[in-house]
Amino acid sequence: MSYTVEEKKQGIKIHYIQDKKYKTNLITMFITNPLNEQTVTKNALITSILRMGTKNINTQEEINKKLENMYGAEFNCGVEKLGDNQLLKFYIEVLNDEFVPEKKKLLKESLDLLFEIAFNPLVEEDGFKKDYMITEKNSLKQLIESRPNSKDQYAFERCIEHMYKGSSYSIFKYGKVEDLENINEKELYTYYKQMIEEAKIDIYISGDYDLEEIKNIVSNNENMQNLNSREPKYVVGNEQGGSSPKESPDKIEDKMDVTQGKLVIGLNIENGSPEKMYEMAMYNVILGGSATSKLFQNVREKASLAYTARSVYVRQKDTIFIRCGIEIDNYDKAVEIINQQLEDMKNGIITDEEINSSKNTMITSVKTIQDEQDTQITYFIGKELSNEKPDFEAYIDGINSVTKEKIVQVANSIKTNTIYFLTNA
Amino acid sequence: MQIIENRNVKEKLYIEKLKNGLTVMVLPKKDMQKKFVIWSTNYGSIDNKFIIPGEDQITEVPDGVAHFLEHKLFEQENGTNSLDTLTAIGVNANAYTTNDHTAYLFEGIENFYPALDALMDYVQHPYFTDENVEKEKGIIGQEIMMYDDYPEWVVYMNAVKAMYKVNPINIDITGTVETISKIDKNILYKCYNTFYNPSNMIMFICGEFEPEEIIKYVEEHLISDENIGEIKRIYENEPDEIVKPIIKAKMEVSMPMFIIGIKDKIDFGNEDIVKKHMAIEILLNILLGKSSKLYKELYEQMLIKEEFGADYEFSKTYAHVVITGESDSPEEVLKRINEKIEELKKTGINEEEFISSRNMIYGTYVKEYNSISDISKMFISDYFRGINSFDYIENCFTITKEYVEQILKDVFDPNKTVLSIVS
C-alpha cells in the first residue's frame, strides 16, 4: 500500500491510496462542515437532491442506467456525523478495468461522474429543480420520522441527546422535520454554492491504478477546476466539549412498544486528551469491547441477563457508551452489575490476561484496517479531521506502551452521566 | 486434490476430500494480512426430524437445537470458553446458524495456527451439563426478544409463514422461548453426534497459504472419525400453493413496512440453479431496479421510499423471491408490480435493459472477491446448495434474453404471491 496526499488547492485534498490487492477501485469524497442547527437539515437535503440529477445527466434513472452499464458501479451519497462535524459523503465503487470483459476506462468515468453529481447540479431559475425538492423533502421527512424503527439505535441517540443537550453533538445527523417547511429551492441552491466554496473537501481514491494518470484526470476535470481555494472550517476532536461530569447520573426513560428493554449508559472521561487516546481505548476494550470484556463476561455469560452487552468509545468526544438489551424487569440487576464493573476497574481489579487480550484485539483490528477499502478510508478521514497522520506502526507502539496504572487512572477519571432506558408502556 | 481456476477473477480454488469424509477448500489470497477459516456442518434450523445412521426410528427434536448447539460448543470441560481463548490471542471468532448450516469461524493476523488449534479443538469437543445448558436459555431468550423488536425481521418471518405451510423455514432459527425450554444436554449430544460428523462438514480457508500445507495440517488435527454415512432428513412435502395471500402485524413503525413474497418451486439437482438465480436477479433489476420505469414512477408518486429492493432466496428445499420496502399503501405497490409483470410477460424484455442488467449482475459477483470473509461465507453457503461459487461468474454471459423471459413466465405467478405488512 502506498499513500500520497496532494493538496490541490487550499482546503481541497486528494488522497491516493494505491493497493494492488483489490478487484475494485473506490472513490469517496467528504465535504466537511461543523455540525450546527442552522445547516444540518440543509446539508442532508442537499445530498438527496444532488443524486436526483445533474446538469448533464438530468434524472436519477439515467444516472442509474450509467452505473449499470459500468458493470454495476455502486454510487451513493448521504450525511455522516463525526464528532462535531457533519460530513457529506459521496462514493463510487467500480470494478478495476482488469476485471471487466471489454476495454473500458471505468475509474475515469467514475471520477467524472462523482464530480458531476456533487458539483454540477441540475439548476432551474437559480434554484434546484422544483420536482426534486418536493420528492426529496418528503423522502428526508420520512427518513427522520423512521428513527424509532430501530429501537437500539434510537435508544443510543436519545442518550446522546440528553447527555449533550444544547451542544452540537446532540444534533441528529439528518436534521429536523420542522426545518424542511422553510427551505425553498432557491435559498437551498444559494446556500449550496456557498457551502461547496467554503467547506473542507477530501477525496480518497483507493485501488490499483497509475498515479500520474489519475492525477491528470483529476486535474483536467472541469468541475474540479471550477473549485477555488478556501480556509477550511472543521471541529477538531473534543474542542467544543458539550457534556460535563455530574455528581450523580441522570436517569432517563422513554416508553415505547418494545419486547426487550434497551439500556444505554453514557460515561464522561474527565481530562481526556489526544495523548491519552490509547489508554482510553484500552479501558473501553476491557470494559465492553470484546468477548473477554467485563460486560460480556458478567452481564451476559455469568448473569445470563443479555445477549448483547458492550461498550463503544467515541474518541472525538472523550466519552464511552454502554449498551445492553435486557429483560425489562432486570433493569436494577443489570445496572448494579454494570456499576460493579466500573467500580472494579477503578480499584485496579484488572488482570494481565485482560490487558494482553485487549492489546491483541486492538492490534488485530488496526492491522485489518488495511484489508478493506472502505474501512481504511473511514479511518483516514477520522485522522484527517483530528489533524493527525495515519500511522499504523505508531498506533501499535502506542497500544503496547499502555500500562495497568494508566488504565486505572482512566478508570478513576470516569463518571456516569446518564442512565437511559427504553422500556415498554 | 482438485484445482479449479477462474480466469475472470484470477483466483484458484483447491478442493480436497479427506478420508474421514471432510471436505477442505482453500482459496489462496496473496497480499491480504487477514486469514479466514470457517468450519461448517450441514445442519440448520430446518433439520429437526431425521433418522440417525444405523437406527430405524425417526428422531424428532424441539425447534432451535442447531442454534442452541452453536451457542454451547464454545464451552469446554476445563471450564474455559473457546470464544475467550480465541479473543485473548487476538483473533475475531464468531459463529452463526442458518436454516441449512451452522458455521464456526475466525479471522485474524497473528497466532493463526494456535487459533486454528483452538477452533478444531472446541468444535470436536462438546461439553454440555445441565447447568451450562440452563444458563444459556436466558441468553438465547434475550436474543429471541431482540429479534422480536426488529420490525424488519417480523415482516420477513411473516412473509415466510404466509408462503410455507410445512417447510420448517417458517419457524425462527432460534426457536421460541417455549421450544428452547425443552432442550436438554441429551438432545444436544444426540444432535451433535449425528450432524458433527466430518462427512457432513466442510472447512473453507482463505488467505495467504500454501494449499497442500494447510490441508495437511488440518488432516493431522482431526480426531480420526469414521464416516458414519448418510443422515436421512425428513422434510414433509411442501405444497405448491401459498398459505395465505396477506398477513399483517402491528408494531411501532413510522411507515408500514412490507415484503412481497413469490413462492417458487425448487427442483434440486434437475435444473441449472445458478443460471436461474442470475436470470431472476436480472429480471428483478429490469422490473423494479433503480433504473427502471416502475421504480421511478413509484418513487415520484411517493409510494415507496428510496430503500426498495429484491432478492431470490433458496436452498435445497425451498425457493422464493422477496421484495422489500416501506410504503403508505403496500397493496397499491403490489398491484403496480403485478401489472408490470403481466406487461413484461406480453411485451418481452428490452434487449438494452437486458444487457446492462446482466453486466451489472456480473460486476456484483466479481466484487465479492475483495473480502476474504465474503469469499469464505459465499463458498460455504453455495456449497450446501450444491453450487461452486465460481459458476456464477463462468455462466453469467451464457444467459440469454429468451431464457430470462421463460423464467419470468415460470416464476412470477400472482397466485403464488403473498404480501406481509407491519404497521
GROMACS .gro file of C-alpha atoms in nm, chain B residues 11-420:
model
  410
  436GLU     CA    1  -0.843  -1.683  -0.836
  437LYS     CA    2  -0.780  -2.053  -0.778
  438LEU     CA    3  -0.974  -2.293  -0.559
  439TYR     CA    4  -0.818  -2.610  -0.414
  440ILE     CA    5  -1.055  -2.884  -0.302
  441GLU     CA    6  -0.964  -3.197  -0.108
  442LYS     CA    7  -1.192  -3.464   0.031
  443LEU     CA    8  -1.022  -3.631   0.328
  444LYS     CA    9  -1.056  -3.999   0.419
  445ASN     CA   10  -1.300  -3.938   0.701
  446GLY     CA   11  -1.525  -3.752   0.460
  447LEU     CA   12  -1.440  -3.392   0.549
  448THR     CA   13  -1.420  -3.155   0.253
  449VAL     CA   14  -1.150  -2.887   0.277
  450MET     CA   15  -1.138  -2.594   0.035
  451VAL     CA   16  -0.857  -2.340   0.015
  452LEU     CA   17  -0.862  -2.015  -0.180
  453PRO     CA   18  -0.517  -1.856  -0.151
  454LYS     CA   19  -0.520  -1.476  -0.130
  455LYS     CA   20  -0.184  -1.309  -0.158
  456ASP     CA   21  -0.118  -0.967  -0.005
  457MET     CA   22  -0.407  -0.990   0.240
  458GLN     CA   23  -0.299  -0.952   0.601
  459LYS     CA   24  -0.604  -1.132   0.731
  460LYS     CA   25  -0.659  -1.503   0.724
  461PHE     CA   26  -1.001  -1.659   0.749
  462VAL     CA   27  -1.124  -2.006   0.844
  463ILE     CA   28  -1.481  -2.124   0.854
  464TRP     CA   29  -1.581  -2.472   0.961
  465SER     CA   30  -1.935  -2.564   0.890
  466THR     CA   31  -2.177  -2.851   0.925
  467ASN     CA   32  -2.472  -2.920   0.704
  468TYR     CA   33  -2.712  -2.883   0.994
  469GLY     CA   34  -2.951  -2.595   1.030
  470SER     CA   35  -3.280  -2.494   1.185
  471ILE     CA   36  -3.483  -2.698   0.936
  472ASP     CA   37  -3.323  -3.028   1.043
  473ASN     CA   38  -3.549  -3.116   1.332
  474LYS     CA   39  -3.670  -3.457   1.209
  475PHE     CA   40  -3.421  -3.720   1.094
  476ILE     CA   41  -3.304  -4.083   1.113
  477ILE     CA   42  -2.969  -4.135   1.282
  478PRO     CA   43  -2.744  -4.360   1.069
  479GLY     CA   44  -2.776  -4.717   1.198
  480GLU     CA   45  -3.120  -4.661   1.352
  481ASP     CA   46  -3.465  -4.722   1.203
  482GLN     CA   47  -3.671  -4.482   1.406
  483ILE     CA   48  -3.729  -4.117   1.337
  484THR     CA   49  -3.580  -3.877   1.589
  485GLU     CA   50  -3.768  -3.553   1.638
  486VAL     CA   51  -3.621  -3.264   1.837
  487PRO     CA   52  -3.757  -2.926   1.954
  488ASP     CA   53  -3.714  -2.619   1.732
  489GLY     CA   54  -3.392  -2.426   1.787
  490VAL     CA   55  -3.146  -2.709   1.864
  491ALA     CA   56  -2.897  -2.628   1.586
  492HIS     CA   57  -2.871  -2.268   1.706
  493PHE     CA   58  -2.854  -2.376   2.071
  494LEU     CA   59  -2.564  -2.609   1.986
  495GLU     CA   60  -2.385  -2.322   1.815
  496HIS     CA   61  -2.401  -2.126   2.141
  497LYS     CA   62  -2.291  -2.418   2.357
  498LEU     CA   63  -1.999  -2.559   2.160
  499PHE     CA   64  -1.765  -2.288   2.285
  500GLU     CA   65  -1.784  -2.416   2.641
  501GLN     CA   66  -1.503  -2.654   2.737
  502GLU     CA   67  -1.470  -2.922   3.002
  503ASN     CA   68  -1.179  -2.748   3.178
  504GLY     CA   69  -1.406  -2.452   3.249
  505THR     CA   70  -1.273  -2.229   2.972
  506ASN     CA   71  -1.476  -2.077   2.693
  507SER     CA   72  -1.317  -2.105   2.350
  508LEU     CA   73  -1.457  -1.770   2.242
  509ASP     CA   74  -1.246  -1.615   2.522
  510THR     CA   75  -0.943  -1.825   2.428
  511LEU     CA   76  -0.961  -1.709   2.066
  512THR     CA   77  -1.030  -1.346   2.156
  513ALA     CA   78  -0.739  -1.344   2.401
  514ILE     CA   79  -0.490  -1.438   2.128
  515GLY     CA   80  -0.615  -1.158   1.906
  516VAL     CA   81  -0.841  -1.323   1.652
  517ASN     CA   82  -1.205  -1.239   1.588
  518ALA     CA   83  -1.410  -1.551   1.646
  519ASN     CA   84  -1.776  -1.597   1.576
  520ALA     CA   85  -2.042  -1.849   1.482
  521TYR     CA   86  -2.380  -1.843   1.312
  522THR     CA   87  -2.671  -2.068   1.228
  523THR     CA   88  -2.882  -2.053   0.913
  524ASN     CA   89  -3.169  -2.274   0.807
  525ASP     CA   90  -2.936  -2.526   0.642
  526HIS     CA   91  -2.597  -2.490   0.809
  527THR     CA   92  -2.409  -2.394   1.124
  528ALA     CA   93  -2.068  -2.227   1.093
  529TYR     CA   94  -1.777  -2.155   1.327
  530LEU     CA   95  -1.519  -1.908   1.212
  531PHE     CA   96  -1.239  -1.679   1.299
  532GLU     CA   97  -1.030  -1.418   1.121
  533GLY     CA   98  -0.701  -1.283   1.234
  534ILE     CA   99  -0.343  -1.195   1.154
  535GLU     CA  100  -0.114  -1.315   1.431
  536ASN     CA  101  -0.141  -1.653   1.604
  537PHE     CA  102  -0.315  -1.821   1.315
  538TYR     CA  103  -0.210  -2.177   1.400
  539PRO     CA  104  -0.284  -2.157   1.775
  540ALA     CA  105  -0.624  -2.019   1.678
  541LEU     CA  106  -0.685  -2.299   1.428
  542ASP     CA  107  -0.593  -2.549   1.700
  543ALA     CA  108  -0.843  -2.387   1.936
  544LEU     CA  109  -1.116  -2.388   1.672
  545MET     CA  110  -1.061  -2.752   1.582
  546ASP     CA  111  -1.042  -2.843   1.946
  547TYR     CA  112  -1.371  -2.691   2.054
  548VAL     CA  113  -1.574  -2.799   1.754
  549GLN     CA  114  -1.459  -3.157   1.818
  550HIS     CA  115  -1.509  -3.149   2.197
  551PRO     CA  116  -1.862  -3.079   2.309
  552TYR     CA  117  -1.919  -3.037   2.680
  553PHE     CA  118  -2.278  -2.998   2.793
  554THR     CA  119  -2.400  -3.004   3.153
  555ASP     CA  120  -2.747  -2.946   3.299
  556GLU     CA  121  -2.617  -2.625   3.448
  557ASN     CA  122  -2.449  -2.477   3.141
  558VAL     CA  123  -2.749  -2.566   2.924
  559GLU     CA  124  -2.992  -2.395   3.164
  560LYS     CA  125  -2.777  -2.081   3.182
  561GLU     CA  126  -2.778  -2.043   2.805
  562LYS     CA  127  -3.159  -2.032   2.794
  563GLY     CA  128  -3.153  -1.681   2.949
  564ILE     CA  129  -2.906  -1.553   2.688
  565ILE     CA  130  -3.089  -1.707   2.392
  566GLY     CA  131  -3.418  -1.582   2.538
  567GLN     CA  132  -3.279  -1.227   2.512
  568GLU     CA  133  -3.161  -1.295   2.158
  569ILE     CA  134  -3.516  -1.403   2.064
  570MET     CA  135  -3.663  -1.090   2.226
  571MET     CA  136  -3.412  -0.872   2.045
  572TYR     CA  137  -3.539  -1.010   1.712
  573ASP     CA  138  -3.900  -0.959   1.824
  574ASP     CA  139  -3.821  -0.585   1.837
  575TYR     CA  140  -3.690  -0.572   1.480
  576PRO     CA  141  -3.982  -0.486   1.252
  577GLU     CA  142  -3.769  -0.594   0.951
  578TRP     CA  143  -3.743  -0.942   1.099
  579VAL     CA  144  -4.110  -0.969   1.192
  580VAL     CA  145  -4.228  -0.863   0.845
  581TYR     CA  146  -3.986  -1.112   0.687
  582MET     CA  147  -4.081  -1.410   0.904
  583ASN     CA  148  -4.449  -1.339   0.847
  584ALA     CA  149  -4.394  -1.342   0.470
  585VAL     CA  150  -4.224  -1.682   0.502
  586LYS     CA  151  -4.512  -1.809   0.717
  587ALA     CA  152  -4.762  -1.691   0.457
  588MET     CA  153  -4.573  -1.881   0.185
  589TYR     CA  154  -4.487  -2.209   0.357
  590LYS     CA  155  -4.726  -2.449   0.521
  591VAL     CA  156  -4.492  -2.724   0.642
  592ASN     CA  157  -4.137  -2.638   0.541
  593PRO     CA  158  -3.959  -2.563   0.870
  594ILE     CA  159  -3.809  -2.242   0.734
  595ASN     CA  160  -4.138  -2.100   0.861
  596ILE     CA  161  -4.003  -2.125   1.217
  597ASP     CA  162  -3.746  -1.890   1.370
  598ILE     CA  163  -3.386  -2.016   1.353
  599THR     CA  164  -3.353  -1.956   1.728
  600GLY     CA  165  -3.673  -2.149   1.811
  601THR     CA  166  -3.905  -1.987   2.063
  602VAL     CA  167  -3.874  -1.936   2.438
  603GLU     CA  168  -4.117  -2.227   2.470
  604THR     CA  169  -3.932  -2.474   2.240
  605ILE     CA  170  -3.587  -2.399   2.382
  606SER     CA  171  -3.720  -2.466   2.733
  607LYS     CA  172  -3.746  -2.834   2.627
  608ILE     CA  173  -3.382  -2.862   2.517
  609ASP     CA  174  -3.150  -3.058   2.749
  610LYS     CA  175  -2.797  -3.193   2.732
  611ASN     CA  176  -2.908  -3.533   2.599
  612ILE     CA  177  -3.079  -3.377   2.299
  613LEU     CA  178  -2.770  -3.164   2.233
  614TYR     CA  179  -2.537  -3.466   2.246
  615LYS     CA  180  -2.764  -3.668   2.020
  616CYS     CA  181  -2.775  -3.395   1.755
  617TYR     CA  182  -2.406  -3.320   1.790
  618ASN     CA  183  -2.311  -3.686   1.740
  619THR     CA  184  -2.532  -3.711   1.435
  620PHE     CA  185  -2.455  -3.391   1.249
  621TYR     CA  186  -2.099  -3.303   1.352
  622ASN     CA  187  -1.953  -3.598   1.168
  623PRO     CA  188  -1.671  -3.497   0.928
  624SER     CA  189  -1.860  -3.643   0.632
  625ASN     CA  190  -2.133  -3.386   0.696
  626MET     CA  191  -1.889  -3.096   0.725
  627ILE     CA  192  -1.675  -2.862   0.518
  628MET     CA  193  -1.389  -2.632   0.605
  629PHE     CA  194  -1.307  -2.326   0.394
  630ILE     CA  195  -0.976  -2.143   0.433
  631CYS     CA  196  -0.885  -1.811   0.273
  632GLY     CA  197  -0.569  -1.601   0.299
  633GLU     CA  198  -0.203  -1.631   0.217
  634PHE     CA  199  -0.149  -2.010   0.233
  635GLU     CA  200   0.019  -2.299   0.059
  636PRO     CA  201  -0.286  -2.520   0.000
  637GLU     CA  202  -0.109  -2.856   0.046
  638GLU     CA  203   0.050  -2.745   0.370
  639ILE     CA  204  -0.263  -2.612   0.535
  640ILE     CA  205  -0.474  -2.910   0.427
  641LYS     CA  206  -0.216  -3.147   0.574
  642TYR     CA  207  -0.222  -2.951   0.899
  643VAL     CA  208  -0.600  -2.977   0.919
  644GLU     CA  209  -0.590  -3.351   0.849
  645GLU     CA  210  -0.341  -3.410   1.130
  646HIS     CA  211  -0.559  -3.224   1.377
  647LEU     CA  212  -0.876  -3.411   1.307
  648ILE     CA  213  -0.982  -3.667   1.559
  649SER     CA  214  -0.989  -3.972   1.335
  650ASP     CA  215  -1.354  -4.033   1.291
  651GLU     CA  216  -1.535  -4.291   1.087
  652ASN     CA  217  -1.762  -4.169   0.818
  653ILE     CA  218  -2.097  -4.254   0.978
  654GLY     CA  219  -2.279  -4.243   0.648
  655GLU     CA  220  -2.583  -4.060   0.529
  656ILE     CA  221  -2.823  -3.892   0.767
  657LYS     CA  222  -3.177  -3.925   0.642
  658ARG     CA  223  -3.358  -3.598   0.691
  659ILE     CA  224  -3.734  -3.594   0.693
  660TYR     CA  225  -3.893  -3.294   0.531
  661GLU     CA  226  -4.265  -3.303   0.471
  662ASN     CA  227  -4.382  -3.232   0.119
  663GLU     CA  228  -4.444  -2.865   0.082
  664PRO     CA  229  -4.748  -2.792  -0.134
  665ASP     CA  230  -4.701  -2.560  -0.435
  666GLU     CA  231  -4.972  -2.328  -0.306
  667ILE     CA  232  -4.918  -2.047  -0.060
  668VAL     CA  233  -5.080  -2.050   0.285
  669LYS     CA  234  -5.247  -1.709   0.262
  670PRO     CA  235  -5.208  -1.409   0.032
  671ILE     CA  236  -5.189  -1.143   0.302
  672ILE     CA  237  -5.054  -1.129   0.655
  673LYS     CA  238  -5.043  -0.827   0.886
  674ALA     CA  239  -4.885  -0.743   1.219
  675LYS     CA  240  -4.889  -0.437   1.445
  676MET     CA  241  -4.565  -0.274   1.562
  677GLU     CA  242  -4.445   0.078   1.629
  678VAL     CA  243  -4.310   0.189   1.290
  679SER     CA  244  -4.316   0.530   1.123
  680MET     CA  245  -4.443   0.394   0.792
  681PRO     CA  246  -4.579   0.047   0.706
  682MET     CA  247  -4.306  -0.199   0.612
  683PHE     CA  248  -4.386  -0.467   0.361
  684ILE     CA  249  -4.248  -0.776   0.195
  685ILE     CA  250  -4.388  -0.926  -0.118
  686GLY     CA  251  -4.300  -1.295  -0.140
  687ILE     CA  252  -4.331  -1.505  -0.453
  688LYS     CA  253  -4.313  -1.875  -0.381
  689ASP     CA  254  -4.112  -2.076  -0.628
  690LYS     CA  255  -4.053  -2.446  -0.659
  691ILE     CA  256  -3.708  -2.591  -0.646
  692ASP     CA  257  -3.630  -2.896  -0.850
  693PHE     CA  258  -3.300  -2.970  -0.682
  694GLY     CA  259  -3.043  -3.146  -0.899
  695ASN     CA  260  -3.256  -3.117  -1.211
  696GLU     CA  261  -3.221  -2.756  -1.302
  697ASP     CA  262  -2.939  -2.512  -1.351
  698ILE     CA  263  -2.996  -2.317  -1.034
  699VAL     CA  264  -2.704  -2.079  -1.089
  700LYS     CA  265  -2.843  -1.960  -1.420
  701LYS     CA  266  -3.192  -1.942  -1.282
  702HIS     CA  267  -3.072  -1.740  -0.984
  703MET     CA  268  -2.896  -1.485  -1.205
  704ALA     CA  269  -3.187  -1.470  -1.450
  705ILE     CA  270  -3.415  -1.377  -1.160
  706GLU     CA  271  -3.169  -1.112  -1.044
  707ILE     CA  272  -3.163  -0.967  -1.396
  708LEU     CA  273  -3.543  -0.973  -1.406
  709LEU     CA  274  -3.579  -0.804  -1.071
  710ASN     CA  275  -3.348  -0.528  -1.184
  711ILE     CA  276  -3.541  -0.475  -1.508
  712LEU     CA  277  -3.871  -0.486  -1.322
  713LEU     CA  278  -3.803  -0.264  -1.022
  714GLY     CA  279  -3.433  -0.175  -1.004
  715LYS     CA  280  -3.325   0.185  -0.962
  716SER     CA  281  -3.302   0.243  -1.336
  717SER     CA  282  -3.649   0.101  -1.404
  718LYS     CA  283  -3.959   0.297  -1.503
  719LEU     CA  284  -4.161   0.137  -1.228
  720TYR     CA  285  -3.917   0.247  -0.959
  721LYS     CA  286  -3.918   0.599  -1.096
  722GLU     CA  287  -4.298   0.613  -1.102
  723LEU     CA  288  -4.346   0.466  -0.756
  724TYR     CA  289  -4.079   0.694  -0.612
  725GLU     CA  290  -4.212   1.010  -0.776
  726GLN     CA  291  -4.564   0.928  -0.662
  727MET     CA  292  -4.416   0.882  -0.313
  728LEU     CA  293  -4.546   0.528  -0.294
  729ILE     CA  294  -4.207   0.385  -0.195
  730LYS     CA  295  -3.906   0.507  -0.003
  731GLU     CA  296  -3.560   0.505  -0.151
  732GLU     CA  297  -3.474   0.171   0.009
  733PHE     CA  298  -3.659  -0.071  -0.208
  734GLY     CA  299  -3.503  -0.394  -0.314
  735ALA     CA  300  -3.549  -0.754  -0.412
  736ASP     CA  301  -3.373  -1.084  -0.380
  737TYR     CA  302  -3.404  -1.452  -0.467
  738GLU     CA  303  -3.354  -1.687  -0.172
  739PHE     CA  304  -3.325  -2.062  -0.200
  740SER     CA  305  -3.180  -2.380  -0.059
  741LYS     CA  306  -3.231  -2.747  -0.147
  742THR     CA  307  -3.584  -2.742  -0.002
  743TYR     CA  308  -3.732  -2.401  -0.083
  744ALA     CA  309  -3.707  -2.104  -0.318
  745HIS     CA  310  -3.877  -1.766  -0.328
  746VAL     CA  311  -3.844  -1.406  -0.436
  747VAL     CA  312  -3.867  -1.133  -0.171
  748ILE     CA  313  -3.935  -0.768  -0.249
  749THR     CA  314  -3.882  -0.537   0.048
  750GLY     CA  315  -3.989  -0.180   0.104
  751GLU     CA  316  -4.181   0.077   0.305
  752SER     CA  317  -4.500   0.239   0.183
  753ASP     CA  318  -4.819   0.402   0.300
  754SER     CA  319  -5.005   0.173   0.062
  755PRO     CA  320  -4.829  -0.160   0.015
  756GLU     CA  321  -5.139  -0.301  -0.160
  757GLU     CA  322  -5.103  -0.040  -0.432
  758VAL     CA  323  -4.734  -0.118  -0.473
  759LEU     CA  324  -4.816  -0.488  -0.512
  760LYS     CA  325  -5.085  -0.409  -0.767
  761ARG     CA  326  -4.844  -0.199  -0.974
  762ILE     CA  327  -4.573  -0.463  -0.961
  763ASN     CA  328  -4.819  -0.729  -1.075
  764GLU     CA  329  -4.936  -0.510  -1.363
  765LYS     CA  330  -4.576  -0.456  -1.468
  766ILE     CA  331  -4.504  -0.829  -1.454
  767GLU     CA  332  -4.803  -0.902  -1.678
  768GLU     CA  333  -4.693  -0.629  -1.919
  769LEU     CA  334  -4.340  -0.770  -1.939
  770LYS     CA  335  -4.477  -1.119  -2.000
  771LYS     CA  336  -4.666  -0.983  -2.302
  772THR     CA  337  -4.412  -0.743  -2.449
  773GLY     CA  338  -4.095  -0.931  -2.364
  774ILE     CA  339  -3.780  -0.773  -2.231
  775ASN     CA  340  -3.596  -0.483  -2.385
  776GLU     CA  341  -3.260  -0.601  -2.525
  777GLU     CA  342  -3.064  -0.300  -2.400
  778GLU     CA  343  -3.203  -0.328  -2.047
  779PHE     CA  344  -3.121  -0.696  -2.051
  780ILE     CA  345  -2.756  -0.636  -2.146
  781SER     CA  346  -2.695  -0.361  -1.891
  782SER     CA  347  -2.865  -0.557  -1.614
  783ARG     CA  348  -2.653  -0.861  -1.696
  784ASN     CA  349  -2.337  -0.651  -1.685
  785MET     CA  350  -2.442  -0.514  -1.351
  786ILE     CA  351  -2.502  -0.861  -1.206
  787TYR     CA  352  -2.162  -0.970  -1.334
  788GLY     CA  353  -1.999  -0.679  -1.152
  789THR     CA  354  -2.169  -0.761  -0.823
  790TYR     CA  355  -2.032  -1.115  -0.832
  791VAL     CA  356  -1.677  -1.002  -0.911
  792LYS     CA  357  -1.687  -0.755  -0.621
  793GLU     CA  358  -1.739  -1.043  -0.376
  794TYR     CA  359  -1.375  -1.138  -0.430
  795ASN     CA  360  -1.245  -0.830  -0.246
  796SER     CA  361  -1.303  -0.960   0.101
  797ILE     CA  362  -1.178  -1.290   0.240
  798SER     CA  363  -1.473  -1.319   0.475
  799ASP     CA  364  -1.724  -1.257   0.194
  800ILE     CA  365  -1.548  -1.515  -0.023
  801SER     CA  366  -1.548  -1.777   0.252
  802LYS     CA  367  -1.910  -1.729   0.353
  803MET     CA  368  -2.023  -1.728  -0.009
  804PHE     CA  369  -1.847  -2.055  -0.095
  805ILE     CA  370  -1.980  -2.222   0.220
  806SER     CA  371  -2.342  -2.126   0.170
  807ASP     CA  372  -2.328  -2.211  -0.201
  808TYR     CA  373  -2.167  -2.549  -0.123
  809PHE     CA  374  -2.468  -2.655   0.082
  810ARG     CA  375  -2.687  -2.570  -0.215
  811GLY     CA  376  -2.474  -2.785  -0.444
  812ILE     CA  377  -2.305  -2.487  -0.608
  813ASN     CA  378  -1.946  -2.390  -0.672
  814SER     CA  379  -1.946  -2.009  -0.641
  815PHE     CA  380  -1.718  -1.966  -0.944
  816ASP     CA  381  -2.007  -2.089  -1.159
  817TYR     CA  382  -2.184  -1.755  -1.126
  818ILE     CA  383  -1.903  -1.573  -1.297
  819GLU     CA  384  -1.845  -1.852  -1.550
  820ASN     CA  385  -2.209  -1.864  -1.656
  821CYS     CA  386  -2.318  -1.504  -1.641
  822PHE     CA  387  -2.272  -1.426  -2.009
  823THR     CA  388  -2.434  -1.750  -2.125
  824ILE     CA  389  -2.771  -1.624  -2.001
  825THR     CA  390  -2.994  -1.517  -2.288
  826LYS     CA  391  -3.287  -1.281  -2.305
  827GLU     CA  392  -3.512  -1.570  -2.410
  828TYR     CA  393  -3.413  -1.771  -2.105
  829VAL     CA  394  -3.490  -1.474  -1.878
  830GLU     CA  395  -3.830  -1.435  -2.044
  831GLN     CA  396  -3.903  -1.803  -1.983
  832ILE     CA  397  -3.810  -1.769  -1.616
  833LEU     CA  398  -4.039  -1.467  -1.589
  834LYS     CA  399  -4.331  -1.683  -1.702
  835ASP     CA  400  -4.234  -1.977  -1.481
  836VAL     CA  401  -4.165  -1.799  -1.154
  837PHE     CA  402  -4.361  -1.473  -1.131
  838ASP     CA  403  -4.705  -1.615  -1.062
  839PRO     CA  404  -4.959  -1.379  -0.897
  840ASN     CA  405  -5.132  -1.680  -0.743
  841LYS     CA  406  -4.816  -1.764  -0.552
  842THR     CA  407  -4.760  -1.415  -0.426
  843VAL     CA  408  -4.801  -1.306  -0.065
  844LEU     CA  409  -4.798  -0.965   0.098
  845SER     CA  410  -4.673  -0.921   0.455
   0.00000   0.00000   0.00000
